[in-house]
PDB file of C-alpha atoms in Angstrom:
ATOM      1  CA  UNK P   1      79.450 121.087  87.027  1.00  0.00           C
ATOM      2  CA  UNK P   2      75.865 120.525  88.293  1.00  0.00           C
ATOM      3  CA  UNK P   3      74.775 119.571  84.793  1.00  0.00           C
ATOM      4  CA  UNK P   4      77.637 116.857  84.712  1.00  0.00           C
ATOM      5  CA  UNK P   5      76.465 115.624  87.977  1.00  0.00           C
ATOM      6  CA  UNK P   6      72.704 115.571  86.928  1.00  0.00           C
ATOM      7  CA  UNK P   7      73.833 113.476  83.819  1.00  0.00           C
ATOM      8  CA  UNK P   8      75.581 111.076  86.009  1.00  0.00           C
ATOM      9  CA  UNK P   9      78.691 111.740  84.233  1.00  0.00           C
ATOM     10  CA  UNK P  10      80.516 112.351  87.519  1.00  0.00           C
ATOM     11  CA  UNK P  11      80.491 110.719  90.983  1.00  0.00           C
ATOM     12  CA  UNK P  12      80.156 112.913  94.015  1.00  0.00           C
ATOM     13  CA  UNK P  13      83.743 112.065  94.877  1.00  0.00           C
ATOM     14  CA  UNK P  14      84.975 113.204  91.434  1.00  0.00           C
ATOM     15  CA  UNK P  15      82.802 116.191  91.338  1.00  0.00           C
ATOM     16  CA  UNK P  16      84.155 117.395  94.721  1.00  0.00           C
ATOM     17  CA  UNK P  17      87.822 117.007  93.202  1.00  0.00           C
ATOM     18  CA  UNK P  18      86.671 118.878  90.133  1.00  0.00           C
ATOM     19  CA  UNK P  19      84.989 121.653  92.092  1.00  0.00           C
ATOM     20  CA  UNK P  20      88.278 122.239  94.239  1.00  0.00           C
ATOM     21  CA  UNK P  21      90.235 122.663  90.923  1.00  0.00           C
ATOM     22  CA  UNK P  22      87.718 124.766  89.452  1.00  0.00           C
ATOM     23  CA  UNK P  23      87.943 127.250  92.292  1.00  0.00           C
ATOM     24  CA  UNK P  24      91.706 127.710  91.658  1.00  0.00           C
ATOM     25  CA  UNK P  25      91.871 127.272  87.909  1.00  0.00           C
ATOM     26  CA  UNK P  26      88.534 128.226  86.307  1.00  0.00           C
ATOM     27  CA  UNK P  27      87.958 126.294  83.190  1.00  0.00           C
ATOM     28  CA  UNK P  28      85.165 124.361  81.501  1.00  0.00           C
ATOM     29  CA  UNK P  29      84.101 121.534  83.850  1.00  0.00           C
ATOM     30  CA  UNK P  30      83.600 118.846  81.045  1.00  0.00           C
ATOM     31  CA  UNK P  31      86.855 119.709  79.579  1.00  0.00           C
ATOM     32  CA  UNK P  32      88.624 119.461  82.961  1.00  0.00           C
ATOM     33  CA  UNK P  33      86.629 116.048  83.700  1.00  0.00           C
ATOM     34  CA  UNK P  34      88.039 114.581  80.639  1.00  0.00           C
ATOM     35  CA  UNK P  35      91.488 115.897  81.146  1.00  0.00           C
ATOM     36  CA  UNK P  36      91.715 114.520  84.625  1.00  0.00           C
ATOM     37  CA  UNK P  37      89.981 111.314  83.682  1.00  0.00           C
ATOM     38  CA  UNK P  38      87.282 111.781  86.257  1.00  0.00           C
ATOM     39  CA  UNK P  39      84.250 110.716  84.200  1.00  0.00           C
ATOM     40  CA  UNK P  40      82.092 107.919  85.507  1.00  0.00           C
ATOM     41  CA  UNK P  41      82.578 104.479  83.886  1.00  0.00           C
ATOM     42  CA  UNK P  42      79.319 103.434  82.366  1.00  0.00           C
ATOM     43  CA  UNK P  43      80.549 100.619  80.047  1.00  0.00           C
ATOM     44  CA  UNK P  44      79.088  97.540  81.369  1.00  0.00           C
ATOM     45  CA  UNK P  45      81.754  95.194  79.905  1.00  0.00           C
ATOM     46  CA  UNK P  46      84.467  97.075  81.551  1.00  0.00           C
ATOM     47  CA  UNK P  47      82.754  97.092  84.888  1.00  0.00           C
ATOM     48  CA  UNK P  48      81.853  93.465  84.546  1.00  0.00           C
ATOM     49  CA  UNK P  49      85.678  92.621  83.966  1.00  0.00           C
ATOM     50  CA  UNK P  50      86.754  94.626  87.054  1.00  0.00           C
ATOM     51  CA  UNK P  51      83.956  92.830  89.098  1.00  0.00           C
ATOM     52  CA  UNK P  52      85.148  89.402  88.021  1.00  0.00           C
ATOM     53  CA  UNK P  53      88.617  90.355  89.007  1.00  0.00           C
ATOM     54  CA  UNK P  54      87.247  91.627  92.500  1.00  0.00           C
ATOM     55  CA  UNK P  55      85.154  88.262  92.947  1.00  0.00           C
ATOM     56  CA  UNK P  56      88.381  86.239  92.014  1.00  0.00           C
ATOM     57  CA  UNK P  57      90.429  88.234  94.634  1.00  0.00           C
ATOM     58  CA  UNK P  58      87.989  87.870  97.492  1.00  0.00           C
ATOM     59  CA  UNK P  59      86.882  84.238  97.514  1.00  0.00           C
ATOM     60  CA  UNK P  60      86.109  84.463 101.247  1.00  0.00           C
ATOM     61  CA  UNK P  61      83.726  87.234 100.711  1.00  0.00           C
ATOM     62  CA  UNK P  62      81.999  85.287  97.919  1.00  0.00           C
ATOM     63  CA  UNK P  63      81.772  82.181 100.300  1.00  0.00           C
ATOM     64  CA  UNK P  64      80.294  84.355 103.042  1.00  0.00           C
ATOM     65  CA  UNK P  65      77.671  85.967 100.789  1.00  0.00           C
ATOM     66  CA  UNK P  66      76.721  82.564  99.525  1.00  0.00           C
ATOM     67  CA  UNK P  67      76.306  81.394 103.071  1.00  0.00           C
ATOM     68  CA  UNK P  68      73.858  84.299 103.702  1.00  0.00           C
ATOM     69  CA  UNK P  69      76.017  87.297 105.055  1.00  0.00           C
ATOM     70  CA  UNK P  70      74.680  89.967 102.850  1.00  0.00           C
ATOM     71  CA  UNK P  71      77.223  92.566 104.360  1.00  0.00           C
ATOM     72  CA  UNK P  72      79.758  90.664 102.122  1.00  0.00           C
ATOM     73  CA  UNK P  73      78.016  92.053  99.007  1.00  0.00           C
ATOM     74  CA  UNK P  74      78.758  95.472 100.561  1.00  0.00           C
ATOM     75  CA  UNK P  75      82.528  94.551 101.023  1.00  0.00           C
ATOM     76  CA  UNK P  76      82.714  93.537  97.362  1.00  0.00           C
ATOM     77  CA  UNK P  77      80.969  96.658  96.164  1.00  0.00           C
ATOM     78  CA  UNK P  78      83.499  98.765  98.010  1.00  0.00           C
ATOM     79  CA  UNK P  79      86.286  96.619  96.486  1.00  0.00           C
ATOM     80  CA  UNK P  80      84.854  97.055  92.981  1.00  0.00           C
ATOM     81  CA  UNK P  81      84.641 100.844  93.542  1.00  0.00           C
ATOM     82  CA  UNK P  82      88.158 100.979  94.595  1.00  0.00           C
ATOM     83  CA  UNK P  83      89.269  99.106  91.417  1.00  0.00           C
ATOM     84  CA  UNK P  84      87.315 101.806  89.438  1.00  0.00           C
ATOM     85  CA  UNK P  85      88.969 104.578  91.404  1.00  0.00           C
ATOM     86  CA  UNK P  86      85.533 105.486  92.389  1.00  0.00           C
ATOM     87  CA  UNK P  87      84.528 106.137  88.849  1.00  0.00           C
ATOM     88  CA  UNK P  88      82.372 103.151  88.372  1.00  0.00           C
ATOM     89  CA  UNK P  89      78.492 103.566  88.090  1.00  0.00           C
ATOM     90  CA  UNK P  90      77.253 102.134  91.515  1.00  0.00           C
ATOM     91  CA  UNK P  91      73.968 100.853  89.954  1.00  0.00           C
ATOM     92  CA  UNK P  92      75.744  98.913  87.097  1.00  0.00           C
ATOM     93  CA  UNK P  93      78.254  97.462  89.785  1.00  0.00           C
ATOM     94  CA  UNK P  94      75.690  96.178  92.081  1.00  0.00           C
ATOM     95  CA  UNK P  95      73.530  94.798  89.451  1.00  0.00           C
ATOM     96  CA  UNK P  96      76.609  92.856  88.013  1.00  0.00           C
ATOM     97  CA  UNK P  97      77.553  91.580  91.378  1.00  0.00           C
ATOM     98  CA  UNK P  98      74.262  90.364  92.112  1.00  0.00           C
ATOM     99  CA  UNK P  99      74.102  88.688  88.831  1.00  0.00           C
ATOM    100  CA  UNK P 100      77.587  87.030  89.081  1.00  0.00           C
ATOM    101  CA  UNK P 101      76.899  85.948  92.713  1.00  0.00           C
TER     102      UNK P 101
END
């Protein structure tokens, strides 16, 4: 499990879920990660698509960000993480958000 976290294949939230399952049902963590669909999303194209959806759905936050309200970026980041069910790579999401805004 620590190896998967170190490789950034799991988010902290997903690792927590996986750890709880491992306690009650000991199996290979990597196998469990794949079976449960908990792996981190690294595909930039997939993340960019989701970020574009978030931007399209939250026009006011985009306007606020353009007006200098930097906290709007955090709001949009949170919405993107929610869209990926917490599986999106945070660094990639922030990079794409900044690029598109």
